[in-house]
Amino acid sequence: MGTLIRDFRHGVRQLISRPGFTLVAVGSLALGIGLTTTLFSVVNAVLLRDTPVSHPEELVEIYSSWLEDFPELTTSYPDYLSIREHVDAFSGLAAHSFVRGVLATNDRPKLVVGETVTANYFDVLGIRPLSGRAFREDENLAPGAAPVAVISYGLWQRQFGGREDVLATEVNLSGLNYTVVGVAPQEFHGTIPGIPTDFWVPVMMVERLEFSGMQSTADNDPGTTRLDRRGTRWLFVKGRLAEGRTIEQARSQVDAVFARLQTDYPVLNEDVGARVLPASSIRFHPMLDGYVRAASVGLLAAVGLVLLVACANVANMLLARGTARRRELAIRSAIGASRARIVRQLLSEGIILAAVGGTVGALLAMGAARLISGFGTNVFPFPVDFNVSLDGTVLAFAVGVSLITALVFGLAPALSASKLDLVPALKEPSAGEARAGRRRITLRDTLVVGQLALSLVLLVAGSLLVRGLLVARDTDIGFDPTPVAALSFNLQMNGYDADRAMAFRTRALDEVRALPGVEAVSTASRMPLAPDINMTSIKVQGHHAADDDPSLVDAVSVGADYFKVVGVPILQGRAFTEDEVLNGRPVAIINETLARQYWPDGSAVGSRLYPGEYDQEPLEIVGVARDHKVRSVGEDPRPYLHLPSVRSRMNGFVVRTSTPATAALPMLRQALWKLEPNIVFTEDVSASEITAATMAPTTIGAGIIGGFGGLALLLAAIGLYGVIAYSVSLRTREVGIRMALGAAPGQVLRLILSQGGRLTLVGLGLGTLASLGVGQLLASLLYGVSPFDPVAYGLAVGLLVLVAGLANLAPAFTAARIDPLKALRRD
């Protein structure tokens, strides 16, 4: 132990004696370790951090599935009751859904996220309230009968100041007073990471709040409310396995229930099955988890490449130091030091560098985590908080990365420097160095080639994403989003019934229409390129037989002036009239793609299509609109069906103004608040912002990976400069002899540049091969750009060659200015 301590003390003195070397090495490692730790802290918060649920290995999630197209749908309340009644493999079965409500405060009302839950929700999850109680069964028997709530720890602190007498007080949600019966524990934020739940109310209160979850609806459902419609699927279902039962047994029993439902309710449950999955395998939703994990792995791989480049830089620096210390190490060996002792001494210096670099990196990651934790506060219409912090898992990761880093960059230089030829090293230290400098391939060369190759991979990935963004921005989306604003709000959250909501809609349209600068106003259930996807099923005579499954198409409900607002022309026929919208006439407007699909040889105007089955009232097609992008900027033309707006408490206003929509939004908000001060907007953005949001994954990816690429290239350039500069220092005598024999400075310049050029070319070749595979992985994020886009590759290669050339020039010019006489006298 004493010897080890002496080695570390000597290592500290060595590093302190060369502050320039130490600062550069620590800086490189701190940057690489800090970036890696920061990104891991995000992945930890999103994917890895444990939830406070009791015995999560006993929990399963139950999804309804429709054919193979939608394998994990939510479940209807009647289906949930059927499962609970006929499956005994569970000790408890709970259901919940997400809702939004308007929280009355002393200032302007706020939008809060909550859940409607069955009475046993907290029991099934194994969550005990911090104070008070959970729900009773008698509070979940009749719709709207029990306005009670469990509030989150955060809402307790914000709304009630953490008062101990909060129980039995009231909180106003969407115009209704709820009695607080419990406060959830501080560590429980709900069942979806990153979206904290502020309140929980009985599932029977769902009609008093705005549903905000995942839903599918079957046609011909005789039910009248969300709670009794078997074909309306909106609940997430969780079960806790009974003692001694397995998930296979539960799966078998649930499958039997759904088979019976298909027989008993052939219209509503036809082709509807079930999937029973272990809850521990699900983070957000089975359809989303794969994408999140893939993105996390991709970003960790990208930042890992930067860390490898940083490690290679420090390894190169240690190799150079080891070569410069050959005489010192030879003397140590000559007086009895074993090679293992020398390796340990050199490795201890690497460990010290890694420890200091890791500490500084962890401090950088801590600051970055605070910045990231605030992201999303004002971006989404609901709070987003992943609590990105350096907990024990992240700190253990940082320590592990630091140790592995020390081995990666420290062991090879230590082994290389300790392999000594004693006589040459003791007689003439520069001789061994010169021979090493003349070798064609050295470990330092290999490291630089690896740095350049990794940098090119990141640069190509960033260039492809940037190229995709540029192409997407130049893509004709079919309309100009600049003058169009979208404002959405749900009057259900303000206690309006359907008649009051429709009367308010009429007054609001008139009020907004009269505002200065407003050219047109209408309603729409969604804007083009918005993230929500609405689909409906249709049948067309001559294309669908009576027993054929209907076709699914994207659909939107719009008002009379919608096409004028959005700027999408009607190519054939006409737009909707006010009468058709107000009275729900059976008419439709389709786009060009849908018209070509079913009426390729003639006009679709005047033809009919059926919503769902042929026993439904047909819709007369009154117009054909020009195609525009529906879901994403890079999509192929997609069939789109426009229907007249329906009676609803949900209002989506679209407004066309003579000025850019972003400037008009404050005026539009004030006009609506004038009519109803308690409106809380679930969306109030310009159409340009909606369009930009569809490209957010590519935009974020381009920024992050492009930044990583630039950083890696900078580190690689430093490494290349160090190798060439060190080579020049070793070859000073050789260069002096060449110049004394008549070599011109230009010839010396070319000689040195050729060495760096060879390393650059090899790095380019290897990097290009690796980039081809990376481009394929990014294909889904590219808009109209091939994964092998020559422009993107050309830009990346050009930038790398330019930076590498600059890194080569400085030591080459130094060599060209060597004084032959001084060089020859050097040794």
Short mmCIF file of C-alpha atoms in Angstrom, two decimals, residues 172-549:
data_model
loop_
_atom_site.label_atom_id
_atom_site.label_comp_id
_atom_site.label_asym_id
_atom_site.label_seq_id
_atom_site.Cartn_x
_atom_site.Cartn_y
_atom_site.Cartn_z
CA ASN A 172 -61.87 23.91 -7.61
CA LEU A 173 -61.26 21.95 -10.81
CA SER A 174 -63.08 22.94 -13.99
CA GLY A 175 -65.79 24.78 -12.12
CA LEU A 176 -66.51 22.02 -9.58
CA ASN A 177 -65.35 21.92 -5.96
CA TYR A 178 -63.63 18.67 -4.97
CA THR A 179 -63.06 17.71 -1.36
CA VAL A 180 -59.44 16.78 -0.68
CA VAL A 181 -59.34 13.35 1.00
CA GLY A 182 -55.63 12.58 0.65
CA VAL A 183 -52.17 13.78 -0.32
CA ALA A 184 -49.91 11.51 -2.40
CA PRO A 185 -46.34 10.86 -1.21
CA GLN A 186 -43.67 13.23 -2.48
CA GLU A 187 -41.92 10.57 -4.55
CA PHE A 188 -45.04 9.52 -6.48
CA HIS A 189 -45.70 11.67 -9.55
CA GLY A 190 -48.00 9.37 -11.50
CA THR A 191 -47.49 6.47 -13.86
CA ILE A 192 -45.80 8.21 -16.82
CA PRO A 193 -42.25 9.47 -16.23
CA GLY A 194 -41.79 13.17 -16.86
CA ILE A 195 -45.48 14.14 -16.77
CA PRO A 196 -46.28 14.81 -13.11
CA THR A 197 -49.88 14.22 -12.07
CA ASP A 198 -51.38 16.97 -9.90
CA PHE A 199 -54.59 15.26 -8.84
CA TRP A 200 -56.50 12.00 -8.86
CA VAL A 201 -60.31 11.77 -8.88
CA PRO A 202 -62.73 8.84 -9.17
CA VAL A 203 -63.20 7.47 -12.66
CA MET A 204 -66.89 8.36 -12.37
CA MET A 205 -65.91 12.06 -12.58
CA VAL A 206 -64.40 11.75 -16.05
CA GLU A 207 -67.23 13.64 -17.80
CA ARG A 208 -66.51 16.74 -15.68
CA LEU A 209 -62.95 17.00 -16.95
CA GLU A 210 -61.25 17.00 -20.34
CA PHE A 211 -60.13 13.54 -21.38
CA SER A 212 -56.52 13.71 -22.51
CA GLY A 213 -55.37 10.21 -23.22
CA MET A 214 -55.27 7.53 -25.88
CA GLN A 215 -58.66 6.59 -27.29
CA SER A 216 -60.28 4.51 -30.01
CA THR A 217 -63.98 4.45 -30.87
CA ALA A 218 -66.11 1.77 -32.52
CA ASP A 219 -69.07 2.56 -34.73
CA ASN A 220 -72.66 1.68 -33.80
CA ASP A 221 -72.07 1.81 -30.05
CA PRO A 222 -75.44 2.06 -28.26
CA GLY A 223 -73.89 3.54 -25.12
CA THR A 224 -74.59 7.15 -24.19
CA THR A 225 -71.60 8.06 -22.01
CA ARG A 226 -67.91 7.25 -21.92
CA LEU A 227 -68.54 4.95 -18.97
CA ASP A 228 -71.13 2.72 -20.67
CA ARG A 229 -69.81 2.68 -24.26
CA ARG A 230 -68.10 -0.67 -24.71
CA GLY A 231 -66.68 0.41 -28.06
CA THR A 232 -64.96 3.52 -26.65
CA ARG A 233 -61.56 2.42 -25.37
CA TRP A 234 -59.82 4.98 -23.15
CA LEU A 235 -58.55 3.30 -19.97
CA PHE A 236 -55.13 1.96 -19.09
CA VAL A 237 -55.51 -1.23 -17.06
CA LYS A 238 -53.01 -2.56 -14.52
CA GLY A 239 -53.26 -5.79 -12.56
CA ARG A 240 -51.31 -7.22 -9.65
CA LEU A 241 -50.77 -10.96 -9.85
CA ALA A 242 -52.30 -12.98 -7.04
CA GLU A 243 -49.93 -15.01 -4.89
CA GLY A 244 -48.71 -18.08 -6.73
CA ARG A 245 -50.09 -16.95 -10.10
CA THR A 246 -47.98 -16.34 -13.21
CA ILE A 247 -48.33 -13.91 -16.06
CA GLU A 248 -48.97 -16.85 -18.41
CA GLN A 249 -52.01 -17.83 -16.36
CA ALA A 250 -53.27 -14.26 -16.33
CA ARG A 251 -52.73 -13.98 -20.08
CA SER A 252 -54.70 -17.17 -20.71
CA GLN A 253 -57.64 -15.99 -18.61
CA VAL A 254 -57.71 -12.51 -20.17
CA ASP A 255 -57.60 -14.02 -23.68
CA ALA A 256 -60.60 -16.18 -22.75
CA VAL A 257 -62.52 -13.10 -21.61
CA PHE A 258 -61.84 -11.25 -24.87
CA ALA A 259 -62.83 -14.32 -26.91
CA ARG A 260 -66.14 -14.37 -25.05
CA LEU A 261 -66.60 -10.62 -25.66
CA GLN A 262 -66.12 -11.13 -29.40
CA THR A 263 -69.00 -13.62 -29.31
CA ASP A 264 -71.26 -11.59 -27.03
CA TYR A 265 -70.61 -8.22 -28.71
CA PRO A 266 -69.67 -8.99 -32.33
CA VAL A 267 -70.19 -5.43 -33.54
CA LEU A 268 -68.16 -3.66 -30.87
CA ASN A 269 -65.51 -6.31 -30.13
CA GLU A 270 -64.97 -7.92 -33.51
CA ASP A 271 -61.24 -8.57 -34.06
CA VAL A 272 -60.48 -7.08 -30.62
CA GLY A 273 -58.07 -9.15 -28.54
CA ALA A 274 -55.80 -8.49 -25.58
CA ARG A 275 -52.12 -8.22 -24.75
CA VAL A 276 -50.87 -8.83 -21.23
CA LEU A 277 -47.33 -7.54 -20.65
CA PRO A 278 -45.12 -7.27 -17.56
CA ALA A 279 -45.27 -3.69 -16.29
CA SER A 280 -41.52 -3.72 -15.66
CA SER A 281 -40.92 -3.90 -19.43
CA ILE A 282 -42.98 -0.76 -20.12
CA ARG A 283 -41.81 2.78 -19.45
CA PHE A 284 -44.21 4.97 -21.42
CA HIS A 285 -46.14 2.79 -23.85
CA PRO A 286 -45.07 -0.30 -25.84
CA MET A 287 -45.48 1.58 -29.14
CA LEU A 288 -43.31 4.44 -27.90
CA ASP A 289 -40.70 2.75 -25.74
CA GLY A 290 -38.76 1.31 -28.67
CA TYR A 291 -38.28 4.74 -30.23
CA VAL A 292 -37.23 6.31 -26.94
CA ARG A 293 -34.72 3.56 -26.22
CA ALA A 294 -33.32 3.71 -29.75
CA ALA A 295 -32.91 7.50 -29.52
CA SER A 296 -31.23 7.16 -26.12
CA VAL A 297 -28.82 4.51 -27.38
CA GLY A 298 -28.04 6.64 -30.44
CA LEU A 299 -27.25 9.74 -28.39
CA LEU A 300 -25.17 7.75 -25.90
CA ALA A 301 -23.25 6.26 -28.82
CA ALA A 302 -22.65 9.75 -30.25
CA VAL A 303 -21.36 11.18 -26.99
CA GLY A 304 -19.36 7.99 -26.44
CA LEU A 305 -17.53 8.71 -29.69
CA VAL A 306 -16.60 12.15 -28.36
CA LEU A 307 -15.30 10.52 -25.18
CA LEU A 308 -13.23 8.07 -27.24
CA VAL A 309 -11.72 10.97 -29.20
CA ALA A 310 -10.88 12.72 -25.91
CA CYS A 311 -9.31 9.51 -24.58
CA ALA A 312 -7.26 9.14 -27.75
CA ASN A 313 -6.04 12.72 -27.32
CA VAL A 314 -4.85 12.13 -23.79
CA ALA A 315 -3.33 8.78 -24.77
CA ASN A 316 -1.35 10.55 -27.49
CA MET A 317 -0.14 13.12 -25.01
CA LEU A 318 0.91 10.40 -22.58
CA LEU A 319 2.71 8.54 -25.36
CA ALA A 320 4.65 11.68 -26.19
CA ARG A 321 5.50 12.21 -22.54
CA GLY A 322 6.55 8.59 -22.19
CA THR A 323 8.91 8.92 -25.14
CA ALA A 324 10.36 12.12 -23.72
CA ARG A 325 10.97 10.33 -20.41
CA ARG A 326 12.77 7.35 -21.95
CA ARG A 327 16.09 8.25 -20.31
CA GLU A 328 14.46 8.68 -16.88
CA LEU A 329 12.60 5.38 -17.21
CA ALA A 330 15.74 3.62 -18.46
CA ILE A 331 17.65 4.77 -15.39
CA ARG A 332 14.84 3.47 -13.14
CA SER A 333 14.96 0.14 -14.94
CA ALA A 334 18.75 -0.02 -14.74
CA ILE A 335 18.74 0.42 -10.96
CA GLY A 336 16.25 -2.41 -10.49
CA ALA A 337 12.72 -1.20 -11.19
CA SER A 338 10.65 -3.94 -12.82
CA ARG A 339 8.53 -3.28 -15.88
CA ALA A 340 5.41 -3.87 -13.78
CA ARG A 341 6.55 -1.16 -11.36
CA ILE A 342 7.16 1.29 -14.20
CA VAL A 343 3.75 0.48 -15.76
CA ARG A 344 2.10 1.03 -12.39
CA GLN A 345 3.85 4.37 -11.96
CA LEU A 346 2.79 5.59 -15.40
CA LEU A 347 -0.72 4.22 -15.01
CA SER A 348 -1.10 6.01 -11.68
CA GLU A 349 -0.60 9.32 -13.51
CA GLY A 350 -3.39 8.36 -15.91
CA ILE A 351 -5.67 7.48 -12.99
CA ILE A 352 -4.98 10.84 -11.38
CA LEU A 353 -5.83 12.62 -14.65
CA ALA A 354 -9.04 10.58 -14.94
CA ALA A 355 -10.01 11.31 -11.34
CA VAL A 356 -9.54 15.04 -11.72
CA GLY A 357 -11.16 15.05 -15.18
CA GLY A 358 -14.05 12.96 -13.88
CA THR A 359 -14.59 15.31 -10.93
CA VAL A 360 -14.63 18.39 -13.14
CA GLY A 361 -16.84 16.53 -15.63
CA ALA A 362 -19.31 15.63 -12.87
CA LEU A 363 -19.49 19.28 -11.82
CA LEU A 364 -20.16 20.27 -15.45
CA ALA A 365 -22.84 17.57 -15.66
CA MET A 366 -24.45 18.87 -12.47
CA GLY A 367 -24.82 22.34 -13.96
CA ALA A 368 -26.08 20.93 -17.25
CA ALA A 369 -28.63 18.78 -15.40
CA ARG A 370 -30.13 21.88 -13.78
CA LEU A 371 -30.53 23.51 -17.19
CA ILE A 372 -32.08 20.39 -18.73
CA SER A 373 -34.52 19.96 -15.83
CA GLY A 374 -36.11 23.28 -16.74
CA PHE A 375 -36.63 22.27 -20.37
CA GLY A 376 -40.26 21.87 -21.33
CA THR A 377 -41.64 24.20 -18.66
CA ASN A 378 -42.89 26.61 -21.31
CA VAL A 379 -42.69 24.35 -24.34
CA PHE A 380 -45.62 22.01 -23.77
CA PRO A 381 -49.20 22.80 -22.73
CA PHE A 382 -48.63 20.75 -19.59
CA PRO A 383 -45.77 20.49 -17.09
CA VAL A 384 -42.83 18.29 -18.07
CA ASP A 385 -40.35 17.32 -15.37
CA PHE A 386 -37.96 14.41 -15.71
CA ASN A 387 -36.00 15.45 -12.60
CA VAL A 388 -32.65 15.19 -14.34
CA SER A 389 -30.16 15.06 -11.47
CA LEU A 390 -26.97 13.36 -10.41
CA ASP A 391 -28.32 10.69 -8.09
CA GLY A 392 -26.39 7.66 -6.86
CA THR A 393 -26.82 5.79 -10.15
CA VAL A 394 -25.46 8.69 -12.20
CA LEU A 395 -22.54 9.30 -9.85
CA ALA A 396 -21.66 5.60 -9.94
CA PHE A 397 -21.78 5.81 -13.73
CA ALA A 398 -19.45 8.84 -13.68
CA VAL A 399 -16.98 7.01 -11.43
CA GLY A 400 -17.15 3.92 -13.66
CA VAL A 401 -16.60 5.96 -16.82
CA SER A 402 -13.63 7.71 -15.22
CA LEU A 403 -12.01 4.40 -14.24
CA ILE A 404 -12.62 2.83 -17.64
CA THR A 405 -11.33 6.00 -19.29
CA ALA A 406 -8.13 5.80 -17.22
CA LEU A 407 -7.55 2.25 -18.43
CA VAL A 408 -8.42 3.11 -22.05
CA PHE A 409 -6.04 6.05 -22.40
CA GLY A 410 -3.50 5.11 -19.73
CA LEU A 411 -2.64 1.45 -20.16
CA ALA A 412 -1.39 1.43 -23.76
CA PRO A 413 0.97 4.43 -23.29
CA ALA A 414 2.25 2.91 -20.04
CA LEU A 415 3.00 -0.44 -21.71
CA SER A 416 4.61 1.30 -24.69
CA ALA A 417 6.79 3.61 -22.62
CA SER A 418 7.91 0.79 -20.31
CA LYS A 419 9.18 -1.35 -23.21
CA LEU A 420 12.77 -0.12 -23.15
CA ASP A 421 15.97 -0.83 -25.05
CA LEU A 422 18.28 0.22 -22.23
CA VAL A 423 21.62 0.84 -24.01
CA PRO A 424 20.28 3.19 -26.75
CA ALA A 425 17.99 4.91 -24.28
CA LEU A 426 20.84 5.57 -21.81
CA LYS A 427 23.41 6.56 -24.45
CA GLU A 428 21.33 8.79 -26.68
CA PRO A 429 17.71 9.39 -25.81
CA SER A 430 16.95 11.00 -29.12
CA ALA A 431 18.09 7.97 -31.08
CA GLY A 432 15.27 5.74 -30.00
CA GLU A 433 12.87 8.60 -30.51
CA ALA A 434 14.10 9.27 -34.00
CA ARG A 435 13.75 5.63 -34.95
CA ALA A 436 10.19 5.72 -33.57
CA GLY A 437 9.53 8.88 -35.57
CA ARG A 438 10.65 7.17 -38.79
CA ARG A 439 8.44 4.13 -38.31
CA ARG A 440 5.59 4.09 -40.78
CA ILE A 441 2.86 3.28 -38.29
CA THR A 442 3.02 4.13 -34.61
CA LEU A 443 0.43 3.85 -31.86
CA ARG A 444 0.12 7.65 -31.95
CA ASP A 445 -0.67 7.50 -35.67
CA THR A 446 -3.30 4.84 -35.05
CA LEU A 447 -4.95 6.94 -32.37
CA VAL A 448 -5.09 10.00 -34.63
CA VAL A 449 -6.55 7.96 -37.48
CA GLY A 450 -9.23 6.69 -35.09
CA GLN A 451 -9.98 10.22 -33.92
CA LEU A 452 -10.41 11.46 -37.48
CA ALA A 453 -12.61 8.50 -38.44
CA LEU A 454 -14.89 8.96 -35.42
CA SER A 455 -15.10 12.71 -36.05
CA LEU A 456 -16.14 12.08 -39.65
CA VAL A 457 -18.91 9.72 -38.53
CA LEU A 458 -20.38 12.43 -36.30
CA LEU A 459 -19.91 15.13 -38.94
CA VAL A 460 -21.66 13.04 -41.60
CA ALA A 461 -24.56 12.30 -39.25
CA GLY A 462 -24.92 15.98 -38.40
CA SER A 463 -24.64 17.01 -42.07
CA LEU A 464 -27.31 14.52 -43.13
CA LEU A 465 -29.71 15.82 -40.50
CA VAL A 466 -29.03 19.45 -41.40
CA ARG A 467 -29.49 18.67 -45.08
CA GLY A 468 -32.78 16.98 -44.24
CA LEU A 469 -33.92 20.08 -42.36
CA LEU A 470 -32.99 22.38 -45.23
CA VAL A 471 -34.83 20.21 -47.72
CA ALA A 472 -37.85 20.03 -45.40
CA ARG A 473 -37.98 23.83 -45.06
CA ASP A 474 -37.95 24.18 -48.83
CA THR A 475 -40.68 21.54 -49.25
CA ASP A 476 -44.04 22.80 -50.41
CA ILE A 477 -46.40 21.77 -47.61
CA GLY A 478 -49.42 22.91 -49.61
CA PHE A 479 -50.21 26.09 -47.68
CA ASP A 480 -48.50 29.10 -46.11
CA PRO A 481 -48.50 28.72 -42.30
CA THR A 482 -47.13 32.21 -41.55
CA PRO A 483 -50.44 34.14 -41.25
CA VAL A 484 -52.39 31.31 -39.58
CA ALA A 485 -52.93 30.97 -35.81
CA ALA A 486 -54.50 28.09 -33.91
CA LEU A 487 -56.19 28.45 -30.50
CA SER A 488 -57.80 25.50 -28.72
CA PHE A 489 -59.69 25.28 -25.43
CA ASN A 490 -62.26 22.98 -23.91
CA LEU A 491 -65.28 24.62 -22.32
CA GLN A 492 -66.05 21.35 -20.57
CA MET A 493 -63.24 22.39 -18.20
CA ASN A 494 -65.22 25.58 -17.47
CA GLY A 495 -68.44 23.74 -16.64
CA TYR A 496 -70.23 24.52 -19.92
CA ASP A 497 -72.84 22.15 -21.28
CA ALA A 498 -73.09 21.51 -25.04
CA ASP A 499 -75.71 24.23 -25.71
CA ARG A 500 -73.77 26.94 -23.86
CA ALA A 501 -70.57 25.84 -25.59
CA MET A 502 -72.14 26.13 -29.05
CA ALA A 503 -73.59 29.56 -28.23
CA PHE A 504 -70.15 30.65 -27.04
CA ARG A 505 -68.58 29.36 -30.26
CA THR A 506 -70.91 31.52 -32.36
CA ARG A 507 -70.22 34.64 -30.28
CA ALA A 508 -66.47 33.98 -30.30
CA LEU A 509 -66.36 33.57 -34.08
CA ASP A 510 -68.15 36.90 -34.51
CA GLU A 511 -65.88 38.62 -31.96
CA VAL A 512 -62.66 37.36 -33.54
CA ARG A 513 -63.91 38.05 -37.07
CA ALA A 514 -64.41 41.72 -36.16
CA LEU A 515 -60.85 42.21 -34.90
CA PRO A 516 -58.53 44.47 -36.94
CA GLY A 517 -56.25 42.51 -39.24
CA VAL A 518 -58.33 39.31 -39.12
CA GLU A 519 -59.06 38.15 -42.67
CA ALA A 520 -60.94 34.93 -41.87
CA VAL A 521 -61.76 32.70 -38.91
CA SER A 522 -63.07 29.15 -38.69
CA THR A 523 -62.95 26.02 -36.59
CA ALA A 524 -60.94 22.81 -36.95
CA SER A 525 -60.42 19.74 -34.81
CA ARG A 526 -56.74 19.76 -35.76
CA MET A 527 -54.28 21.76 -37.82
CA PRO A 528 -52.28 20.17 -40.62
CA LEU A 529 -49.02 18.70 -39.27
CA ALA A 530 -50.31 18.79 -35.68
CA PRO A 531 -49.11 15.82 -33.57
CA ASP A 532 -52.60 14.43 -32.91
CA ILE A 533 -53.83 11.96 -35.52
CA ASN A 534 -57.55 11.54 -36.18
CA MET A 535 -58.66 8.64 -38.34
CA THR A 536 -62.04 7.36 -39.45
CA SER A 537 -63.19 4.34 -41.44
CA ILE A 538 -64.92 4.61 -44.82
CA LYS A 539 -66.41 2.39 -47.49
CA VAL A 540 -66.96 3.27 -51.14
CA GLN A 541 -69.35 1.30 -53.32
CA GLY A 542 -67.56 -0.43 -56.15
CA HIS A 543 -64.39 -0.68 -54.07
CA HIS A 544 -65.55 -2.33 -50.84
CA ALA A 545 -67.74 -5.40 -50.61
CA ALA A 546 -70.28 -5.51 -47.82
CA ASP A 547 -68.14 -7.90 -45.75
CA ASP A 548 -64.86 -6.09 -46.44
CA ASP A 549 -63.14 -4.24 -43.63
#
